[in-house]
CSV table of C-alpha atoms and ligand atoms in Angstrom, one decimal:
chain,number,residue,atom,x,y,z
L,4,UNK,CA,-0.1,-0.2,0.0
L,5,UNK,CA,1.4,3.6,-0.7
L,6,UNK,CA,1.2,5.5,2.3
L,7,UNK,CA,3.2,6.4,5.3
L,8,UNK,CA,4.5,5.1,8.4
L,9,UNK,CA,5.4,6.1,11.8
L,10,UNK,CA,7.2,4.8,14.8
L,11,UNK,CA,5.8,5.9,18.4
L,12,UNK,CA,6.5,5.4,22.1
L,13,UNK,CA,3.7,5.8,24.3
L,14,UNK,CA,4.0,6.8,27.8
L,15,UNK,CA,2.0,7.3,31.4
L,16,UNK,CA,-0.5,4.7,32.9
L,17,UNK,CA,-0.6,2.4,29.7
L,18,UNK,CA,0.1,-1.5,30.9
L,19,UNK,CA,-2.5,-3.8,32.1
L,20,UNK,CA,-5.4,-1.5,30.7
L,21,UNK,CA,-5.6,-3.3,27.9
L,22,UNK,CA,-3.9,-0.5,25.7
L,23,UNK,CA,-2.7,-3.1,22.8
L,24,UNK,CA,-5.9,-4.7,22.4
L,25,UNK,CA,-8.1,-1.3,21.5
L,26,UNK,CA,-4.5,-0.5,19.9
L,27,UNK,CA,-5.6,-3.5,17.4
L,28,UNK,CA,-8.8,-2.9,17.0
L,29,UNK,CA,-8.3,0.9,15.8
L,30,UNK,CA,-5.4,0.3,13.8
L,31,UNK,CA,-8.4,-2.7,11.6
L,32,UNK,CA,-11.4,-0.8,11.5
L,33,UNK,CA,-9.0,2.0,10.0
L,34,UNK,CA,-7.2,-0.2,7.9
L,35,UNK,CA,-3.5,0.6,8.8
L,36,UNK,CA,-1.3,-2.6,9.6
L,37,UNK,CA,2.0,-2.6,11.7
L,38,UNK,CA,2.4,-3.4,15.2
L,39,UNK,CA,2.3,-2.7,19.3
L,40,UNK,CA,4.3,-4.5,22.2
L,41,UNK,CA,4.6,-3.2,25.2
L,42,UNK,CA,7.7,-2.7,26.3
L,43,UNK,CA,10.4,-3.2,29.5
L,44,UNK,CA,10.2,0.3,30.8
L,45,UNK,CA,6.4,0.3,30.9
L,46,UNK,CA,5.8,2.5,27.5
L,47,UNK,CA,3.9,0.9,24.5
L,48,UNK,CA,5.3,0.8,21.3
L,49,UNK,CA,3.7,0.3,18.2
L,50,UNK,CA,4.6,0.5,14.1
L,51,UNK,CA,1.9,1.9,12.0
L,52,UNK,CA,1.8,2.5,8.5
L,53,UNK,CA,-1.1,3.1,5.6
L,54,UNK,CA,-3.3,6.0,4.2
L,55,UNK,CA,-2.0,9.4,6.0
L,56,UNK,CA,-5.1,10.3,6.9
L,57,UNK,CA,-5.7,7.4,8.9
L,58,UNK,CA,-2.2,7.0,10.6
L,59,UNK,CA,-3.1,10.1,11.9
L,60,UNK,CA,-6.1,9.5,14.0
L,61,UNK,CA,-4.5,6.3,14.3
L,62,UNK,CA,-1.4,8.9,16.3
L,63,UNK,CA,-4.9,10.6,17.9
L,64,UNK,CA,-6.5,7.6,19.0
L,65,UNK,CA,-3.1,6.7,21.0
L,66,UNK,CA,-2.8,10.4,23.0
L,67,UNK,CA,-5.7,9.0,24.3
L,68,UNK,CA,-5.8,5.6,24.5
L,69,UNK,CA,-8.9,2.8,25.7
L,70,UNK,CA,-10.6,4.3,28.9
L,71,UNK,CA,-8.8,3.4,31.2
L,72,UNK,CA,-5.6,4.2,30.0
L,73,UNK,CA,-3.7,7.9,31.4
L,74,UNK,CA,-1.3,8.5,28.3
L,75,UNK,CA,1.3,11.3,28.9
L,76,UNK,CA,2.9,11.9,26.0
L,77,UNK,CA,3.4,10.2,22.5
L,78,UNK,CA,6.1,10.1,20.3
L,79,UNK,CA,5.9,9.6,17.3
L,80,UNK,CA,8.7,9.9,14.3
L,81,UNK,CA,8.3,8.9,10.4
L,82,UNK,CA,9.8,6.1,9.0
L,83,UNK,CA,10.1,3.9,6.1
L,84,UNK,CA,7.3,1.9,5.4
L,85,UNK,CA,8.2,-1.9,5.8
L,86,UNK,CA,5.2,-3.7,3.9
L,87,UNK,CA,3.4,-5.5,7.0
L,88,UNK,CA,-0.2,-7.2,5.7
L,89,UNK,CA,-1.5,-7.1,9.5
L,90,UNK,CA,-1.6,-5.5,12.9
L,91,UNK,CA,-0.2,-7.3,15.0
L,92,UNK,CA,0.3,-7.9,19.5
L,93,UNK,CA,3.6,-8.4,19.4
L,94,UNK,CA,6.3,-9.6,22.3
L,95,UNK,CA,3.1,-12.4,23.2
L,96,UNK,CA,3.7,-16.2,23.1
L,97,UNK,CA,2.5,-18.0,20.2
L,98,UNK,CA,3.1,-21.5,21.8
L,99,UNK,CA,5.4,-23.7,22.3
L,100,UNK,CA,9.0,-24.6,20.6
L,101,UNK,CA,10.7,-27.4,21.1
L,102,UNK,CA,14.0,-28.6,19.4
L,103,UNK,CA,14.3,-32.5,20.0
L,104,UNK,CA,18.2,-34.1,18.8
L,105,UNK,CA,17.2,-36.8,17.5
L,106,UNK,CA,19.7,-39.6,16.7
L,107,UNK,CA,17.7,-42.4,13.0
L,108,UNK,CA,19.6,-43.5,10.8
L,109,UNK,CA,21.0,-40.0,10.2
L,110,UNK,CA,21.7,-37.1,13.2
L,111,UNK,CA,20.1,-34.0,13.2
L,112,UNK,CA,17.6,-31.9,15.1
L,113,UNK,CA,14.2,-31.2,15.1
L,114,UNK,CA,12.6,-27.6,15.2
L,115,UNK,CA,9.0,-27.7,16.6
L,116,UNK,CA,7.1,-24.6,16.4
L,117,UNK,CA,3.7,-24.9,17.7
L,118,UNK,CA,1.4,-23.8,14.6
L,119,UNK,CA,-2.8,-24.0,15.0
L,120,UNK,CA,-2.1,-26.4,17.2
L,121,UNK,CA,-0.1,-28.9,15.8
L,122,UNK,CA,3.9,-29.0,15.8
L,123,UNK,CA,5.0,-27.6,12.6
L,124,UNK,CA,8.7,-29.8,12.4
L,125,UNK,CA,11.8,-29.8,10.4
L,126,UNK,CA,14.7,-31.6,10.5
L,127,UNK,CA,18.3,-29.6,11.1
L,128,UNK,CA,20.8,-31.8,10.3
L,129,UNK,CA,24.2,-29.6,11.9
L,130,UNK,CA,21.5,-28.3,14.3
L,131,UNK,CA,20.6,-24.5,14.9
L,132,UNK,CA,23.3,-21.9,15.4
L,133,UNK,CA,23.4,-18.7,17.5
L,134,UNK,CA,25.8,-17.0,14.8
L,135,UNK,CA,23.9,-15.0,12.3
L,136,UNK,CA,26.2,-15.8,9.5
L,137,UNK,CA,25.3,-19.3,9.3
L,138,UNK,CA,22.7,-20.6,7.9
L,139,UNK,CA,21.1,-23.8,8.8
L,140,UNK,CA,19.2,-26.5,6.0
L,141,UNK,CA,15.9,-27.5,7.4
L,142,UNK,CA,13.9,-29.9,6.2
L,143,UNK,CA,10.4,-29.8,6.2
L,144,UNK,CA,9.5,-32.8,8.3
L,145,UNK,CA,5.1,-33.7,8.7
L,146,UNK,CA,3.6,-32.8,11.9
L,147,UNK,CA,3.9,-34.0,15.6
L,148,UNK,CA,1.7,-34.2,18.1
L,149,UNK,CA,2.3,-32.0,20.8
L,150,UNK,CA,2.3,-34.6,23.6
L,151,UNK,CA,5.1,-36.2,22.1
L,152,UNK,CA,7.0,-33.0,23.0
L,153,UNK,CA,8.6,-33.4,26.2
L,154,UNK,CA,9.5,-37.9,24.3
L,155,UNK,CA,13.2,-39.0,25.2
L,156,UNK,CA,14.5,-42.2,25.5
L,157,UNK,CA,15.0,-44.9,23.1
L,158,UNK,CA,12.1,-46.1,20.4
L,159,UNK,CA,13.2,-48.3,18.7
L,160,UNK,CA,17.0,-47.7,16.6
L,161,UNK,CA,16.5,-43.9,17.2
L,162,UNK,CA,17.6,-42.5,20.4
L,163,UNK,CA,16.2,-38.6,20.7
L,164,UNK,CA,16.3,-36.2,23.9
L,165,UNK,CA,15.0,-32.6,24.7
L,166,UNK,CA,17.7,-30.1,23.8
L,167,UNK,CA,15.9,-27.8,23.6
L,168,UNK,CA,12.8,-26.1,25.1
L,169,UNK,CA,10.2,-22.9,25.2
L,170,UNK,CA,8.3,-20.4,23.8
L,171,UNK,CA,8.3,-17.9,21.2
L,172,UNK,CA,6.5,-15.4,19.3
L,173,UNK,CA,6.1,-14.9,15.6
L,174,UNK,CA,7.0,-12.1,13.8
L,175,UNK,CA,7.6,-10.6,10.8
L,176,UNK,CA,5.0,-8.3,8.3
L,177,UNK,CA,2.5,-11.7,7.7
L,178,UNK,CA,0.3,-13.5,9.5
L,179,UNK,CA,1.4,-16.8,10.3
L,180,UNK,CA,0.5,-19.4,9.2
L,181,UNK,CA,0.4,-17.4,5.3
L,182,UNK,CA,4.0,-16.8,6.6
L,183,UNK,CA,4.7,-20.8,6.4
L,184,UNK,CA,3.0,-20.7,3.5
L,185,UNK,CA,5.3,-17.9,1.7
L,186,UNK,CA,8.5,-19.5,2.4
L,187,UNK,CA,9.5,-16.9,5.2
L,188,UNK,CA,8.4,-17.0,8.7
L,189,UNK,CA,10.3,-14.6,10.8
L,190,UNK,CA,10.5,-16.2,14.9
L,191,UNK,CA,11.8,-15.0,18.7
L,192,UNK,CA,12.1,-18.2,20.7
L,193,UNK,CA,12.7,-18.1,24.6
L,194,UNK,CA,14.0,-21.0,25.2
L,195,UNK,CA,17.3,-22.5,27.8
L,196,UNK,CA,19.3,-22.6,24.4
L,197,UNK,CA,17.8,-20.7,21.8
L,198,UNK,CA,17.0,-16.9,22.3
L,199,UNK,CA,16.3,-14.3,20.1
L,200,UNK,CA,15.2,-13.8,16.4
L,201,UNK,CA,15.3,-16.3,13.9
L,202,UNK,CA,14.2,-16.2,10.5
L,203,UNK,CA,13.1,-19.5,8.4
L,204,UNK,CA,13.2,-19.1,4.7
L,205,UNK,CA,11.8,-21.8,2.0
L,206,UNK,CA,14.9,-22.4,-1.2
L,207,UNK,CA,12.8,-24.8,-2.4
L,208,UNK,CA,9.3,-26.2,-2.0
L,209,UNK,CA,7.6,-29.0,-2.9
L,210,UNK,CA,7.1,-32.9,0.0
L,211,UNK,CA,9.8,-32.0,2.2
L,212,UNK,CA,10.6,-28.9,1.3
L,213,UNK,CA,14.5,-27.3,1.5
L,214,UNK,CA,13.9,-23.9,4.1
L,215,UNK,CA,16.8,-21.9,5.8
L,216,UNK,CA,17.6,-21.7,9.5
L,217,UNK,CA,19.2,-18.4,10.3
L,218,UNK,CA,19.7,-16.3,13.6
L,219,UNK,CA,19.0,-12.5,13.2
L,220,UNK,CA,21.4,-10.6,14.5
L,221,UNK,CA,19.6,-9.0,17.9
L,222,UNK,CA,21.2,-8.9,20.9
L,223,UNK,CA,20.5,-12.7,22.0
L,224,UNK,CA,23.1,-13.1,18.6
L,225,UNK,CA,26.1,-14.8,19.8
L,226,UNK,CA,28.9,-14.2,16.6
L,227,UNK,CA,31.5,-17.3,15.9
L,228,UNK,CA,29.6,-19.3,18.6
L,229,UNK,CA,28.7,-22.9,17.9
L,230,UNK,CA,25.7,-23.7,20.5
L,231,UNK,CA,25.3,-27.5,19.4
L,232,UNK,CA,28.9,-27.9,20.7
L,233,UNK,CA,28.9,-26.1,23.6
L,234,UNK,CA,25.4,-27.2,25.1
L,235,UNK,CA,25.2,-31.0,24.2
L,236,UNK,CA,22.9,-32.0,27.0
L,237,UNK,CA,18.7,-32.7,27.4
L,238,UNK,CA,17.0,-29.6,28.9
L,239,UNK,CA,15.0,-32.4,30.6
L,240,UNK,CA,17.2,-34.5,31.9
L,241,UNK,CA,21.0,-33.0,31.7
L,242,UNK,CA,21.9,-36.5,29.8
L,243,UNK,CA,23.4,-36.2,26.1
L,244,UNK,CA,22.4,-37.9,23.5
L,245,UNK,CA,25.6,-40.6,24.2
L,246,UNK,CA,24.0,-41.4,27.9
L,247,UNK,CA,20.9,-42.9,26.7
L,248,UNK,CA,19.8,-46.4,27.0
L,249,UNK,CA,23.3,-47.3,26.1
J,15,MN,MN1,13.9,-36.4,13.7
């Protein structure tokens, strides 16, 4: 959409008063895209883009906020239009994620993200990395049942440990699961080992689609690190794969 974009910081009593939800309702009515998030310093941050008059109206709403809010200041500045296709609440959990280390015919790590009640899954032969310069092949595999997220042990000839787990946030400019269908999904992991922003970029569609798993450049990035080698143990049992049912 041709238009303009702003970033705003809203100060005052703006947490715990339904500010984000009210902003989403207002933005959707105005057909403004972007996001709203609560910041740790007690402010609300907003990215809004769309028709100039609509963005202006949204900024006017931010000055007032919902009924229970007390806004003391709104600082907004023009920024580049990013091409958002939704108005989303950022910084909220979208579900759980798990990474299981799996020694089968080939050794790999299974990255699983909860999407629509199932665990969308990718087999990552070399495992995830916290180094943004590293691109890891991730082969899309069948969905898993959430009930198997905590499975650890020996099954037939294969061994599994829960290498990491936690919750995740959906990011990006496109709502999920469309982001996955289009082959570009951005998300934030809150695990014990994996933290911060990641991207999955599809490079070859079809059955067993190929993707690249890439750490985004943020405060959680650790250039030059090798998290798989540094932290080999299960987050459930503290065992390594080799210590399982040996
Ligand atoms: Mn597997």
